[in-house]
């Protein structure tokens, strides 16, 4: 892969360049201006830099027709949310651990390949395979979560919260999109929640005519709205 290293600290920059080159990748430049001319696959980007900070730089890069994958390498841990909003796929703390950096580069490589496949599939919608994973950006980079490990999705302000066997992550897909794509596996129980039918244990009656669903394997519950209650009952009977 072609990689740009952008860091105003010479020692940190040289270390990143050395790790990248030793891993067999090509460093095409060490300046941000090279992104437009060299069209790299990845940019390793510091956050605290003169003239333009890394977050603003990432936002500008995302406006390009073919933006590179962005991995932040910084000494500060409190910019992770800003990095997520800037579509970064990796967030590493200095001094970057070699194994973590190589893992982030490998994820970026796989993500770029996946993006190319998505472009090809747009040309032939009939060829689109069914997704088995949900992609979530976290402080560790891009995590792929098996759909079979997900209990439910709930709306959380501008994001969707994914509750899975390993914990909770946020994604920027919508409940409507997920419901339409996985209509045979997910089911809406509330305007703010859809559940994985595989983990549905039973429908529970509460006081005052309220209902909630319980899941296999966890103690958490989700409220069922009156609007969606009849359809859920029919679904349970047909299972």
PDB file of N, CA and C in Angstrom, residues 5 9-22 73 93-99 101:
ATOM      1  N   UNK A   5       2.891   9.716   5.687  1.00  0.00           N
ATOM      2  CA  UNK A   5       3.123   9.920   7.115  1.00  0.00           C
ATOM      3  C   UNK A   5       3.153  11.424   7.378  1.00  0.00           C
ATOM      4  N   UNK A   9       6.750  15.963  14.408  1.00  0.00           N
ATOM      5  CA  UNK A   9       7.850  15.562  15.290  1.00  0.00           C
ATOM      6  C   UNK A   9       8.785  14.628  14.519  1.00  0.00           C
ATOM      7  N   UNK A  10      10.011  15.049  14.231  1.00  0.00           N
ATOM      8  CA  UNK A  10      10.926  14.254  13.389  1.00  0.00           C
ATOM      9  C   UNK A  10      11.135  12.833  13.890  1.00  0.00           C
ATOM     10  N   UNK A  11      11.360  12.653  15.202  1.00  0.00           N
ATOM     11  CA  UNK A  11      11.625  11.315  15.724  1.00  0.00           C
ATOM     12  C   UNK A  11      10.405  10.408  15.574  1.00  0.00           C
ATOM     13  N   UNK A  12       9.226  10.947  15.882  1.00  0.00           N
ATOM     14  CA  UNK A  12       7.997  10.155  15.744  1.00  0.00           C
ATOM     15  C   UNK A  12       7.753   9.807  14.282  1.00  0.00           C
ATOM     16  N   UNK A  13       8.018  10.784  13.394  1.00  0.00           N
ATOM     17  CA  UNK A  13       7.809  10.561  11.961  1.00  0.00           C
ATOM     18  C   UNK A  13       8.764   9.493  11.428  1.00  0.00           C
ATOM     19  N   UNK A  14      10.025   9.580  11.838  1.00  0.00           N
ATOM     20  CA  UNK A  14      11.017   8.603  11.372  1.00  0.00           C
ATOM     21  C   UNK A  14      10.686   7.201  11.862  1.00  0.00           C
ATOM     22  N   UNK A  15      10.170   7.091  13.086  1.00  0.00           N
ATOM     23  CA  UNK A  15       9.815   5.784  13.638  1.00  0.00           C
ATOM     24  C   UNK A  15       8.662   5.163  12.833  1.00  0.00           C
ATOM     25  N   UNK A  16       7.663   5.965  12.528  1.00  0.00           N
ATOM     26  CA  UNK A  16       6.530   5.463  11.747  1.00  0.00           C
ATOM     27  C   UNK A  16       6.973   5.031  10.354  1.00  0.00           C
ATOM     28  N   UNK A  17       7.809   5.844   9.746  1.00  0.00           N
ATOM     29  CA  UNK A  17       8.310   5.519   8.405  1.00  0.00           C
ATOM     30  C   UNK A  17       9.064   4.196   8.425  1.00  0.00           C
ATOM     31  N   UNK A  18       9.894   4.010   9.452  1.00  0.00           N
ATOM     32  CA  UNK A  18      10.680   2.784   9.544  1.00  0.00           C
ATOM     33  C   UNK A  18       9.774   1.555   9.686  1.00  0.00           C
ATOM     34  N   UNK A  19       8.773   1.633  10.566  1.00  0.00           N
ATOM     35  CA  UNK A  19       7.864   0.493  10.762  1.00  0.00           C
ATOM     36  C   UNK A  19       7.095   0.192   9.480  1.00  0.00           C
ATOM     37  N   UNK A  20       6.623   1.235   8.825  1.00  0.00           N
ATOM     38  CA  UNK A  20       5.857   1.045   7.581  1.00  0.00           C
ATOM     39  C   UNK A  20       6.717   0.394   6.511  1.00  0.00           C
ATOM     40  N   UNK A  21       7.944   0.893   6.346  1.00  0.00           N
ATOM     41  CA  UNK A  21       8.819   0.346   5.308  1.00  0.00           C
ATOM     42  C   UNK A  21       9.244  -1.084   5.626  1.00  0.00           C
ATOM     43  N   UNK A  22       9.497  -1.374   6.908  1.00  0.00           N
ATOM     44  CA  UNK A  22       9.880  -2.732   7.286  1.00  0.00           C
ATOM     45  C   UNK A  22       8.750  -3.729   7.069  1.00  0.00           C
ATOM     46  N   UNK A  73      -2.294   8.917  14.859  1.00  0.00           N
ATOM     47  CA  UNK A  73      -1.227   8.501  15.768  1.00  0.00           C
ATOM     48  C   UNK A  73      -0.886   9.734  16.602  1.00  0.00           C
ATOM     49  N   UNK A  93      -2.037   5.569  20.221  1.00  0.00           N
ATOM     50  CA  UNK A  93      -1.338   6.507  21.094  1.00  0.00           C
ATOM     51  C   UNK A  93       0.172   6.356  20.929  1.00  0.00           C
ATOM     52  N   UNK A  94       0.873   7.481  20.959  1.00  0.00           N
ATOM     53  CA  UNK A  94       2.332   7.478  20.866  1.00  0.00           C
ATOM     54  C   UNK A  94       2.940   7.007  22.180  1.00  0.00           C
ATOM     55  N   UNK A  95       4.103   6.356  22.129  1.00  0.00           N
ATOM     56  CA  UNK A  95       4.748   5.864  20.910  1.00  0.00           C
ATOM     57  C   UNK A  95       3.993   4.662  20.354  1.00  0.00           C
ATOM     58  N   UNK A  96       3.675   4.693  19.081  1.00  0.00           N
ATOM     59  CA  UNK A  96       2.835   3.656  18.492  1.00  0.00           C
ATOM     60  C   UNK A  96       3.500   2.291  18.609  1.00  0.00           C
ATOM     61  N   UNK A  97       2.764   1.350  19.177  1.00  0.00           N
ATOM     62  CA  UNK A  97       3.234  -0.028  19.255  1.00  0.00           C
ATOM     63  C   UNK A  97       3.280  -0.626  17.859  1.00  0.00           C
ATOM     64  N   UNK A  98       4.373  -1.291  17.534  1.00  0.00           N
ATOM     65  CA  UNK A  98       4.547  -1.829  16.186  1.00  0.00           C
ATOM     66  C   UNK A  98       3.428  -2.788  15.808  1.00  0.00           C
ATOM     67  N   UNK A  99       3.073  -3.692  16.704  1.00  0.00           N
ATOM     68  CA  UNK A  99       2.029  -4.673  16.399  1.00  0.00           C
ATOM     69  C   UNK A  99       0.686  -3.995  16.190  1.00  0.00           C
ATOM     70  N   UNK A 101       0.196  -0.908  15.182  1.00  0.00           N
ATOM     71  CA  UNK A 101       0.254  -0.166  13.925  1.00  0.00           C
ATOM     72  C   UNK A 101       0.057  -1.096  12.739  1.00  0.00           C
TER      73      UNK A 101
END
